[in-house]
Tab-separated table of C-alpha atoms in Angstrom:
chain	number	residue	atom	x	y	z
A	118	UNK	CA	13.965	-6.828	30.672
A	119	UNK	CA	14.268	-6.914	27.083
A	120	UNK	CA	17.368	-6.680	25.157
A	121	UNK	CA	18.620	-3.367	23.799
A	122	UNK	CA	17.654	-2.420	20.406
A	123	UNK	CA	18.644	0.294	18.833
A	124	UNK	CA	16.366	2.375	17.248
A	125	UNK	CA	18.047	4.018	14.275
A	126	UNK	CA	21.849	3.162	12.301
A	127	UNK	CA	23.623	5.720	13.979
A	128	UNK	CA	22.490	4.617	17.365
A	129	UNK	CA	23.688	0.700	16.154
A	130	UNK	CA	26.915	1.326	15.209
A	131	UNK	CA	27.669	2.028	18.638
A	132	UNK	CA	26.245	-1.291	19.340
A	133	UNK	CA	28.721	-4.305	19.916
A	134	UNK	CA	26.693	-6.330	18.144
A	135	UNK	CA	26.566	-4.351	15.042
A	136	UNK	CA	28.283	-6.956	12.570
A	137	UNK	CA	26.082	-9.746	13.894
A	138	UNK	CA	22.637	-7.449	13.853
A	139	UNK	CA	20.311	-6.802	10.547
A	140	UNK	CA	21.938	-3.294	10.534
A	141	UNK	CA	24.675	-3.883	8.074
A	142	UNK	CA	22.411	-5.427	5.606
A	143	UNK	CA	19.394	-2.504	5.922
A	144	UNK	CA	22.649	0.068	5.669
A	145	UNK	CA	24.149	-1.953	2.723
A	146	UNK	CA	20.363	-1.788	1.185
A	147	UNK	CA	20.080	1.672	1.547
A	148	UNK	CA	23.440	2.755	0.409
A	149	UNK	CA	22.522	0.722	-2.920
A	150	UNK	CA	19.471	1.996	-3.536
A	151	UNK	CA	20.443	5.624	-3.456
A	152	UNK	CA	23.150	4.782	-6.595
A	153	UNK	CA	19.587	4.769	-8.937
A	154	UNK	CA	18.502	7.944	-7.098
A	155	UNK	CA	22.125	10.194	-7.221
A	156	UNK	CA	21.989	9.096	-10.958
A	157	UNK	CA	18.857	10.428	-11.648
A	158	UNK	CA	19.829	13.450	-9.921
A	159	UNK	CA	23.207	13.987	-11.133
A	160	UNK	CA	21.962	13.477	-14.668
A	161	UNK	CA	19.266	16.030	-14.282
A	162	UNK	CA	21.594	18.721	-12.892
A	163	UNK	CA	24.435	17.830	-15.075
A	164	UNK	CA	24.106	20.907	-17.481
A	165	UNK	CA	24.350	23.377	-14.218
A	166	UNK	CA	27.401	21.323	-12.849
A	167	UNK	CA	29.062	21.840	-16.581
A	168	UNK	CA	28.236	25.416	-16.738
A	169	UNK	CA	29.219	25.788	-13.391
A	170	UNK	CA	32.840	23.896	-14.120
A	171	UNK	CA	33.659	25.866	-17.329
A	172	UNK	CA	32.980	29.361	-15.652
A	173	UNK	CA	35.247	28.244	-12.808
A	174	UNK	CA	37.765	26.723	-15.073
A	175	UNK	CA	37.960	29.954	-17.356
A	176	UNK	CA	37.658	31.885	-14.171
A	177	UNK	CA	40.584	29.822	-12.718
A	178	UNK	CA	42.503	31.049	-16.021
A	179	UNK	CA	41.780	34.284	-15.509
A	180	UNK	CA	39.525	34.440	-18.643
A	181	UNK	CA	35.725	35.881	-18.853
A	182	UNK	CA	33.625	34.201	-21.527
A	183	UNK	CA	30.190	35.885	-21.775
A	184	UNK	CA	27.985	32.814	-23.144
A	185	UNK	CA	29.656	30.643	-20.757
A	186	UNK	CA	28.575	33.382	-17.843
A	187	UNK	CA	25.335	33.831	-19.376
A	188	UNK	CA	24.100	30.231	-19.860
A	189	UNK	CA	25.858	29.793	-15.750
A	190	UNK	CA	23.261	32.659	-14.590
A	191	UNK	CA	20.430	31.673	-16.973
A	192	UNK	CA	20.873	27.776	-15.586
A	193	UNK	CA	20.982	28.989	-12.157
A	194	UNK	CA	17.752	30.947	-12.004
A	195	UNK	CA	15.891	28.758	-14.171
A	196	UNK	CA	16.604	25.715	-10.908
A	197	UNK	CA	15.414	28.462	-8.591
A	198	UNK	CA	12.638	28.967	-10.260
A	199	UNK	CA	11.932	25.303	-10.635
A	200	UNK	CA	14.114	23.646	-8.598
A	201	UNK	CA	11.499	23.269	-5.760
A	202	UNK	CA	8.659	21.541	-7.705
A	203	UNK	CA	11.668	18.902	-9.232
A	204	UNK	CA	12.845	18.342	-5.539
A	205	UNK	CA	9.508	17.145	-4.425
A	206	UNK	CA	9.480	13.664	-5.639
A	207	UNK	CA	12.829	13.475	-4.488
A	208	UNK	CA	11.860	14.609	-1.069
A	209	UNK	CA	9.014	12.019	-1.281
A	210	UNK	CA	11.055	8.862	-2.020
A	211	UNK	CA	13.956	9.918	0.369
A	212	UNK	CA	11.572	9.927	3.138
A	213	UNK	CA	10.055	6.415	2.232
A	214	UNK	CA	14.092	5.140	1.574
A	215	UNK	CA	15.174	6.584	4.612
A	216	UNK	CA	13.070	4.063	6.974
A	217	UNK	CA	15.913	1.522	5.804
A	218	UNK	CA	18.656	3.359	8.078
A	219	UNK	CA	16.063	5.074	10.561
A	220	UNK	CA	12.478	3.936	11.237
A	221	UNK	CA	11.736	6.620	13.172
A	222	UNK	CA	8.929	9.087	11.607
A	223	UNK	CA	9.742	12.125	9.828
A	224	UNK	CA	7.279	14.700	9.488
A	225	UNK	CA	7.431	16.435	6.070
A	226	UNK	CA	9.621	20.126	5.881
A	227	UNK	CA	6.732	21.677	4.098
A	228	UNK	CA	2.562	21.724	4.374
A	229	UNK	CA	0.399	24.330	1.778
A	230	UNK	CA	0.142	27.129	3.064
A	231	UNK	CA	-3.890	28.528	3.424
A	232	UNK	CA	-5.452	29.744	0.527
A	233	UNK	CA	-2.810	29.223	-1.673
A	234	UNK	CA	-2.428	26.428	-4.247
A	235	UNK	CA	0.381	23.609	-3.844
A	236	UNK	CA	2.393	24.997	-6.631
A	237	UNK	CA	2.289	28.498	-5.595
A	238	UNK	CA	2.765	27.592	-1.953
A	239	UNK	CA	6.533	25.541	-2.419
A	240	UNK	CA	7.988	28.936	-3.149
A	241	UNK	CA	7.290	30.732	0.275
A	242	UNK	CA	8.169	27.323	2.312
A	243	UNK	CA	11.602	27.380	3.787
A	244	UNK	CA	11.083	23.598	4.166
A	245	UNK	CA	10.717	23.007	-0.212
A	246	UNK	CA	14.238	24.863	-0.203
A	247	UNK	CA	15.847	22.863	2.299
A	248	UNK	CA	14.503	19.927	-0.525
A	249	UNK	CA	15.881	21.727	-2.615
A	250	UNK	CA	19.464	21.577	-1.122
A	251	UNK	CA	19.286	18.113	-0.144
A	252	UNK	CA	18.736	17.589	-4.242
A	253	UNK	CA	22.014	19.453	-5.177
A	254	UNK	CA	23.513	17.110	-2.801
A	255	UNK	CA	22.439	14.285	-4.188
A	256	UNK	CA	23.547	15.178	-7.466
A	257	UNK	CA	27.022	16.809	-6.455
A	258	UNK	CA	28.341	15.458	-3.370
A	259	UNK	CA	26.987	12.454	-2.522
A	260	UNK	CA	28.141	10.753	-6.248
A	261	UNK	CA	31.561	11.749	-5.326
A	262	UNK	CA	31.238	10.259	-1.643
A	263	UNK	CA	29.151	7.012	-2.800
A	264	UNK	CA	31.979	6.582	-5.469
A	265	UNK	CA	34.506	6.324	-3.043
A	266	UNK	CA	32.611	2.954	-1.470
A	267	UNK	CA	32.354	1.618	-4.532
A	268	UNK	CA	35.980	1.821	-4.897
A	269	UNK	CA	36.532	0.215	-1.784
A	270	UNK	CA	34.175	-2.664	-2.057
A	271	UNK	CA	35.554	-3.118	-5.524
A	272	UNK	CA	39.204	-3.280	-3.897
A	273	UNK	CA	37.809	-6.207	-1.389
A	274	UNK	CA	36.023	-8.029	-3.948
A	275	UNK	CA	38.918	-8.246	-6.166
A	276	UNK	CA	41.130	-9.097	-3.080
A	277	UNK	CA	38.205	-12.023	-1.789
A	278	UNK	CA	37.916	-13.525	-5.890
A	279	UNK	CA	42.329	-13.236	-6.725
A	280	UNK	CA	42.463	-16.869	-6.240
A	281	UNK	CA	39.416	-17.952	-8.654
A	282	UNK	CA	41.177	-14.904	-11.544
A	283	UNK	CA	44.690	-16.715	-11.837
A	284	UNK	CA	45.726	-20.623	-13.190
A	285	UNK	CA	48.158	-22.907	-11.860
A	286	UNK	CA	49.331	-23.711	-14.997
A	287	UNK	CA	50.182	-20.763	-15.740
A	288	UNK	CA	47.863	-20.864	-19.746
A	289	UNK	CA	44.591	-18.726	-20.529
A	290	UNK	CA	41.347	-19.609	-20.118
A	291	UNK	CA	38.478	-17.822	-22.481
A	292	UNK	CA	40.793	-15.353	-22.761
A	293	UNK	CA	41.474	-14.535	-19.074
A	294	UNK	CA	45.160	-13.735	-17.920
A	295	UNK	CA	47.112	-15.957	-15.661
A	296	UNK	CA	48.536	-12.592	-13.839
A	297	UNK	CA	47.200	-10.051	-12.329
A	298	UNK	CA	48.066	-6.776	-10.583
A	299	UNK	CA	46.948	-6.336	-6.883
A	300	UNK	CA	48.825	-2.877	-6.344
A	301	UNK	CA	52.699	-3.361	-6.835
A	302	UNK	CA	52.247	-6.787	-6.496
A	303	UNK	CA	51.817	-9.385	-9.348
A	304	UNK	CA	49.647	-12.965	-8.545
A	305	UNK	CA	50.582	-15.936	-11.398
A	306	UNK	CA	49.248	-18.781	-8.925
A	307	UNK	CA	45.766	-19.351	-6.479
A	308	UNK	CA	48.932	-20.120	-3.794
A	309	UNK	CA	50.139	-16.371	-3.793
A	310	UNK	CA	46.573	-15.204	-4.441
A	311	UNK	CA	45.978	-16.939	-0.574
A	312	UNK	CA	46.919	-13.630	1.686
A	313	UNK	CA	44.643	-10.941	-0.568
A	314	UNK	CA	41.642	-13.958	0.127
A	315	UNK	CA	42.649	-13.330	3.596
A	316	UNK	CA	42.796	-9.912	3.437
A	317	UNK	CA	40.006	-9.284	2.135
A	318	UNK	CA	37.803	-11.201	4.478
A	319	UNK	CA	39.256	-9.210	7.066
A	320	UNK	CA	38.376	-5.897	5.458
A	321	UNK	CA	34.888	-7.102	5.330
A	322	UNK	CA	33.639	-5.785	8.888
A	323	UNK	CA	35.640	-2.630	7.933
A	324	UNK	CA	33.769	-2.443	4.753
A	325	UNK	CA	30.477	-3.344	6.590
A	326	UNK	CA	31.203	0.071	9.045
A	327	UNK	CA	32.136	2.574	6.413
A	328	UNK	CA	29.018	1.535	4.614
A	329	UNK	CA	27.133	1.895	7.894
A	330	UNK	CA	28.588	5.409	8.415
A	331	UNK	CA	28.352	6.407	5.393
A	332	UNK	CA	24.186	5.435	4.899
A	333	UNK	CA	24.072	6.646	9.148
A	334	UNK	CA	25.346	9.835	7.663
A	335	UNK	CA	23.275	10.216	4.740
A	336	UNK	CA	19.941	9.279	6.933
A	337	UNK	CA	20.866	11.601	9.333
A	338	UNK	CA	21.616	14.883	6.353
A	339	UNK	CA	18.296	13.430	4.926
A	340	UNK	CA	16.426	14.239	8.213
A	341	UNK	CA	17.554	17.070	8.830
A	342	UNK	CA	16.937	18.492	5.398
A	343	UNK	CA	13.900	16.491	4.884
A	344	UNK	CA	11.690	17.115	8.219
A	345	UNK	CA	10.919	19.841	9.736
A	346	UNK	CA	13.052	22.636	10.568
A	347	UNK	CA	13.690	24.646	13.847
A	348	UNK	CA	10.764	25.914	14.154
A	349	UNK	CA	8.734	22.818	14.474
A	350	UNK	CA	11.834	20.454	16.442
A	351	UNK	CA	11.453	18.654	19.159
A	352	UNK	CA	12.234	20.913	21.941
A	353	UNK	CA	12.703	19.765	26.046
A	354	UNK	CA	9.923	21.380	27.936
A	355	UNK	CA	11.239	23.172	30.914
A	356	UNK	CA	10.817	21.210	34.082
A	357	UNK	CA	12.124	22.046	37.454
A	358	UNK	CA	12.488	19.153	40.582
A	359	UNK	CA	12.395	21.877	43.086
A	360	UNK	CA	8.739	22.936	41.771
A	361	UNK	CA	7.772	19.700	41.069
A	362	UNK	CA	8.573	18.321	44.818
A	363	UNK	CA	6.507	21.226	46.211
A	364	UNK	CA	3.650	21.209	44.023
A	365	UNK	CA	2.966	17.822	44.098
A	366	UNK	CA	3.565	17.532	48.331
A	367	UNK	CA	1.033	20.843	48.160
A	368	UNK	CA	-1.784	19.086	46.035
A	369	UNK	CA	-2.046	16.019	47.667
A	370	UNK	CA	-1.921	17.391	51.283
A	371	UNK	CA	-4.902	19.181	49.935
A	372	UNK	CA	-6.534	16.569	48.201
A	373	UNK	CA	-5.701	14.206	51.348
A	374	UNK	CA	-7.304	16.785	53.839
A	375	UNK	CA	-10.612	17.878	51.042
A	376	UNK	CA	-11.175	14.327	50.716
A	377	UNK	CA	-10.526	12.596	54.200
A	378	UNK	CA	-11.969	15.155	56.657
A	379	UNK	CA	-14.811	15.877	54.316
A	380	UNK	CA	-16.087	13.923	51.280
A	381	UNK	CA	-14.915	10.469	52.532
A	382	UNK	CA	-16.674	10.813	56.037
A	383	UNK	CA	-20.129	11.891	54.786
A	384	UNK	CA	-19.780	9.009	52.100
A	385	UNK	CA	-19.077	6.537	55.104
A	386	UNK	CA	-21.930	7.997	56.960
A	387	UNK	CA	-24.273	7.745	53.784
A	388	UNK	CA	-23.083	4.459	52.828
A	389	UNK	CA	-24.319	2.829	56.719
A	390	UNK	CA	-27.290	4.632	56.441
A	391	UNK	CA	-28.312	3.352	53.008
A	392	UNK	CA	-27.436	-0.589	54.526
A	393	UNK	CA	-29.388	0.306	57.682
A	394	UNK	CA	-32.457	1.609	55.480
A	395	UNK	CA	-32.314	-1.333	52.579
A	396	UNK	CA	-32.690	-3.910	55.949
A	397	UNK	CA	-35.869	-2.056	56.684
A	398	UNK	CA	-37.681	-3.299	53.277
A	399	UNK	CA	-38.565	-6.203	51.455
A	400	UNK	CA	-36.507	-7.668	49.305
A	401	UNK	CA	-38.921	-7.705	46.559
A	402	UNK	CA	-40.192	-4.566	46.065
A	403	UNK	CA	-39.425	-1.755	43.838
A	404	UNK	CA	-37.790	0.560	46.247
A	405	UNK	CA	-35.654	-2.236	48.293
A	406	UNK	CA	-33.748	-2.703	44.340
A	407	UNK	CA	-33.669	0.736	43.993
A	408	UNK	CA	-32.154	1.379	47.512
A	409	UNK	CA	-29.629	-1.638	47.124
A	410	UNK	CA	-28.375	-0.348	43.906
A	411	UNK	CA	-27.967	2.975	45.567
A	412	UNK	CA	-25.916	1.371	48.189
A	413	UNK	CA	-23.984	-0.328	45.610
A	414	UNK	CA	-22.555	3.126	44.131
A	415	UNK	CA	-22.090	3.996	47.403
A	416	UNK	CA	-19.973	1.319	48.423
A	417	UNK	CA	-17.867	1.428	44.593
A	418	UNK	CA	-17.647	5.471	45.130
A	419	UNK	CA	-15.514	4.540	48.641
A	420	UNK	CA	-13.066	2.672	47.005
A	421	UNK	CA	-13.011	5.277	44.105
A	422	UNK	CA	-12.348	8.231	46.609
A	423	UNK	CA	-9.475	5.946	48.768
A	424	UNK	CA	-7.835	5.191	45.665
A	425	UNK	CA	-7.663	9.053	45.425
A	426	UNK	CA	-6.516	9.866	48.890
A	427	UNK	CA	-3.752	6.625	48.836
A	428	UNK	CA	-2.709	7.513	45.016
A	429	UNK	CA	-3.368	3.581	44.057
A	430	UNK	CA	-2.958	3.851	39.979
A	431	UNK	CA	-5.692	1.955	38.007
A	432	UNK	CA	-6.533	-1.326	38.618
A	433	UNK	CA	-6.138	-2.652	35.454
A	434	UNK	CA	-2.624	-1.045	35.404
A	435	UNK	CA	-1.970	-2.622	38.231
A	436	UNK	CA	-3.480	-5.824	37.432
A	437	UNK	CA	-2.290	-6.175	33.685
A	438	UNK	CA	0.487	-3.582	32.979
A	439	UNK	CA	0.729	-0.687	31.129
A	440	UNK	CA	0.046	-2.122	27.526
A	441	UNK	CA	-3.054	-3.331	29.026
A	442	UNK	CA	-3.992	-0.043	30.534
A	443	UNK	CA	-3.414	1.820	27.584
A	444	UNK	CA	-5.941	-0.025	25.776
A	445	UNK	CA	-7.976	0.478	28.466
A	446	UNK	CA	-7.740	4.034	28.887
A	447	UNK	CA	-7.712	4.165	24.834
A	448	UNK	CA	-11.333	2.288	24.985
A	449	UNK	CA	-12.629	4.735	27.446
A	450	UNK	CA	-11.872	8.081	25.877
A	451	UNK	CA	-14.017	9.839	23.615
A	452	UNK	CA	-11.699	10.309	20.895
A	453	UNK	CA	-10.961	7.502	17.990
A	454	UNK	CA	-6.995	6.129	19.624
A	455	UNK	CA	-5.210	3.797	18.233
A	456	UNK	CA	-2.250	1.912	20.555
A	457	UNK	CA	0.492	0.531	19.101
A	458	UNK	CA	2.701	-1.451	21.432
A	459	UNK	CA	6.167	-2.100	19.486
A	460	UNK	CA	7.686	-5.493	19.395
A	461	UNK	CA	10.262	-5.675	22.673
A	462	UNK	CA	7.915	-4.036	25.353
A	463	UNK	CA	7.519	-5.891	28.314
A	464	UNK	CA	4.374	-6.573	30.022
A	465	UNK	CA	5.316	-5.509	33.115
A	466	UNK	CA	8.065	-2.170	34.651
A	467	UNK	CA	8.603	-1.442	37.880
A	468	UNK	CA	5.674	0.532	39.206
A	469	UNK	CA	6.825	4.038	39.299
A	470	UNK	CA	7.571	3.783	35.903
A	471	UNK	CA	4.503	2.000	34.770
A	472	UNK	CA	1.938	4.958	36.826
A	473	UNK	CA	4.509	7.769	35.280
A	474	UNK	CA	4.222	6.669	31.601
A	475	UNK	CA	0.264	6.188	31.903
A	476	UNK	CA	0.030	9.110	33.488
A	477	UNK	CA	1.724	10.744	30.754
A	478	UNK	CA	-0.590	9.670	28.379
A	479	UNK	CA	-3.603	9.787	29.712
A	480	UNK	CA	-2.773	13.801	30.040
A	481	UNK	CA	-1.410	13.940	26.882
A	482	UNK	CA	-4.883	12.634	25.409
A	483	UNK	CA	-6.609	14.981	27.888
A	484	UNK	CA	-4.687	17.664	26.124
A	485	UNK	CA	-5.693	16.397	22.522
A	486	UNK	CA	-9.533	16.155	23.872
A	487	UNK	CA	-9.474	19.522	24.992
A	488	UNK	CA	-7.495	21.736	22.952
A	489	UNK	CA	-6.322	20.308	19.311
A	490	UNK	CA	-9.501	19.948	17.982
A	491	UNK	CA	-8.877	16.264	16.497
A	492	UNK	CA	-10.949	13.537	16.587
A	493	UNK	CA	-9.119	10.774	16.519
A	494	UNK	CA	-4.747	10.244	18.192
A	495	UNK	CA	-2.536	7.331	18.414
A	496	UNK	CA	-0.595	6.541	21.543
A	497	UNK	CA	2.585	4.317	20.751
A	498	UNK	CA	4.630	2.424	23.562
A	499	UNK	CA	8.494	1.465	22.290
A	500	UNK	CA	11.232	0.235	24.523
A	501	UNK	CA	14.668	1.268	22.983
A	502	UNK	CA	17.922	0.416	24.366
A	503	UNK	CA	17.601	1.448	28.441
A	504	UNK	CA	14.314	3.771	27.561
A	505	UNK	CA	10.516	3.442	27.791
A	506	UNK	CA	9.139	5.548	25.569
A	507	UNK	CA	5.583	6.530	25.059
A	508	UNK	CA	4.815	8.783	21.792
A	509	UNK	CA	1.060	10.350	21.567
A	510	UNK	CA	0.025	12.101	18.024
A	511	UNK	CA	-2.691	13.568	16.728
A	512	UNK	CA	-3.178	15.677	13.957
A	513	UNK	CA	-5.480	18.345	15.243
A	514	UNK	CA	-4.568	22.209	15.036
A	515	UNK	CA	-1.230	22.464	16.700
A	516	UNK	CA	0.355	25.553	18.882
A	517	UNK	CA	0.771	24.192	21.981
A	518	UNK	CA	2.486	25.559	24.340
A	519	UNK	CA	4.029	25.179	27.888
A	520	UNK	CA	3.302	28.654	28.591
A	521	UNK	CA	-0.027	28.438	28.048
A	522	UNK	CA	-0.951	26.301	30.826
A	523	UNK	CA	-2.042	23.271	29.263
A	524	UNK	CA	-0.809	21.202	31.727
A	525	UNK	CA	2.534	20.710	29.910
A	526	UNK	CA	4.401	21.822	32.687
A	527	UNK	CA	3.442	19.878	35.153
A	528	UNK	CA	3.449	16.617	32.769
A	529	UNK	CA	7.500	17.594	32.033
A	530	UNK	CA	7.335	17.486	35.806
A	531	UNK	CA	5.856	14.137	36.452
A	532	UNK	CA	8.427	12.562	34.034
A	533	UNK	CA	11.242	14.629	35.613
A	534	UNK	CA	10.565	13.095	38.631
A	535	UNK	CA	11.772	9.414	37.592
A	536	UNK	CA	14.868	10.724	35.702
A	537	UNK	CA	12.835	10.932	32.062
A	538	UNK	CA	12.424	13.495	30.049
A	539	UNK	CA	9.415	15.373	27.660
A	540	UNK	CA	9.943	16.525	24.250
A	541	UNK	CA	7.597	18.464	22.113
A	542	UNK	CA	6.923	19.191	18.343
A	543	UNK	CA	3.714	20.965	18.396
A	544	UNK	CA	3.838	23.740	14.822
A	545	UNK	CA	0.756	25.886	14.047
A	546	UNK	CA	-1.590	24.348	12.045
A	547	UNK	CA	-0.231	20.720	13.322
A	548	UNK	CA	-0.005	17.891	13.617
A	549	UNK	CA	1.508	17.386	17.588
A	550	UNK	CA	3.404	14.814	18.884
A	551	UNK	CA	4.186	14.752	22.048
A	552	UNK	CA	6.972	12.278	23.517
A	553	UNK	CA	7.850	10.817	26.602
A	554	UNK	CA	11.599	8.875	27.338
A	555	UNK	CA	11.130	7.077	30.684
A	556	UNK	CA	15.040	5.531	31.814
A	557	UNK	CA	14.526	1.925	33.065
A	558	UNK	CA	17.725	0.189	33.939
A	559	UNK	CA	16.733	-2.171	36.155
């Protein structure tokens, strides 16, 4: 099976093999280029954060200065009133940035709402606000925060460079001192300058984890406030074992009885009589083709209905695996799919898995066919860690529901049944992605 990857920073820095992975350099990449983006925002809401500090500060003295209040209130409305269209940008870039700590998609907070222009629109969207928040952050807390790293890195680069800053002569060189100050110590020589080298290298892999929490953090604040809200979250559907057990044991005693005592014996019956009758004519003649192609879809619908009575998946799952059969099943639906098979997927699973995650999406496109009104979906298989996972999005009309019997249910079900779960994010007006984590630990 393939080695465990983890899909996101957080999920890494749980990982053993952390220090040794790409994740330290992606966090240290994002952490650096948010300093650009925190000074842009800090800088723009600087006046607020002054007015704001001087009506504390006189407040704090137990002083009320009127122009101070008044340019506080006046500063204050005038980013409510336009603090959603400057967020926007913001929003944009943080979503493209924030594929350096977590690759996983994010669906924007926000969509225009009908009939209403883009402008007009931000104001009624809770999703623009939430922007709108995640820009004060960036220009009050997260300087503060980010500031703190720097200090810290600063600290172990001085402590890993203390033996190239001193002399052992003891004279100036272009003007640089032969002591220096590392706390309430002083270094004259590169000799006593040996233990902060030392030091230092060994604060590395503690540097490397506080900037991985600190950029895990930030990615994770950044989806939250960035995607979409409650509303439109992925959410479990409701399965049950119990019902699953019976329903399934119901259906295919029926489907076992409908098709063995009845459809399967006339077939067999119609299938002899079409051999005995194609024996009784030339071989060259119109109706002796005509009969043996007859025969033919006789013969192919047999094996058709007794891989429906034995519950024998496709053959070309069988056969080729479940990236192949995706294709496959992607080729023969009427609706424009595109399969993506991640890097790390294996060709083959164990065979329970393999029928429940093709299953899954060959419903799931059902679903799309049927009731989202798209035209075209994407199916995408990923193997993360101990998890299969199978992701299929379209962008058609959205609402769907469990409730509504759309076969939701009994899909959450299916999955259920091999220890996996089904979540949901499925808002009105779209788009729907439905996703499927299938455990595979052996």
């Amino acid at each position: 099976m393939p080695a465990e990857q983890p899909s996101h920073l957080l999920a890494a820095l749980t990982s053993r093999r952390f220090l040794i992975s790409a994740w330290p350099w992606r966090a240290a990449a994002y952490a650096l280029t948010a300093l650009p983006v925190l000074g842009v925002a800090a800088l723009l809401l600087s006046p607020l954060i002054l007015a704001w500090a001087a009506t504390v500060s006189f407040a704090a003295d137990g002083r009320f200065h009127l122009p101070v209040l008044v340019i506080t209130a006046f500063l204050t409305l005038a980013l409510g009133g336009v603090g959603t269209v400057l967020a926007a940008p913001f929003a944009a870039l943080e979503r493209r940035r924030l594929r350096l700590a977590d690759p996983r998609p994010v669906e924007p907070g926000h969509r225009a709402a009908a009939g209403l222009p883009w402008l007009a629109a931000r104001y009624g969207e809770p999703g623009a606000w939430r922007e709108l928040l995640y820009l004060l952050l960036l220009g009050t807390v997260a300087p503060i925060v980010y500031s703190l790293l720097a200090f810290a890195a600063f600290v172990v680069a001085v402590f890993i460079v203390s033996p190239l800053l001193v002399f052992k002569d003891g004279t100036d060189l272009d003007g640089v001192a032969d002591t220096i100050v590392l706390g309430p110590w002083q270094v004259t020589t590169p000799t006593q300058a040996i233990p902060y080298l030392l030091l230092g290298l060994a604060l590395l892999p503690v540097l490397a984890y506080l900037t991985g929490l600190l950029a895990a953090g930030h990615a994770a604040i950044a989806r939250r406030l960035l995607g979409r809200g409650d509303d439109a979250a992925l959410r479990e559907v409701a399965r049950s074992r119990t019902r699953l057990v019976d329903a399934f044991d119901a259906e295919r005693r029926r489907i076992e009885r409908d098709l063995h005592d009845g459809a399967q014996h006339r077939l067999t019956s119609l299938t002899l009589q079409l051999g005995v009758a194609r024996l009784d004519l030339p071989e060259d003649t119109p109706a002796a083709q005509a009969l043996d192609r007859a025969h033919t879809e006789a013969k192919d619908l047999m094996v058709l209905l007794r891989d429906l009575v034995h519950g024998i998946s496709p053959q070309t799952l069988a056969d080729l695996g479940l990236p192949a059969a995706l294709h496959d099943l992607a080729d023969r639906s009427p609706l424009d799919i595109t399969v993506t098979v991640d890097p790390g997927v294996a060709d083959r699973y164990p065979a329970r898995l393999e029928n429940t995650a093709y299953f899954a999406a060959s419903e799931a496109l059902a679903n799309v066919a049927k009731h989202s009104g798209a035209t075209a979906a994407s199916v995408r298989l990923a193997h993360q860690r101990d998890t299969l996972i199978v992701e299929v999005h379209d962008a058609g009309r959205g609402g769907a529901d469990p409730a509504r019997g759309t076969g939701l249910t009994g899909l959450a079900d299916r999955v259920a049944a091999v220890g996996g779960r089904l979540l949901l994010s499925s808002p009105a007006g779209g788009p729907t992605l439905v996703r499927v984590e299938l455990p595979c630990l052996t």
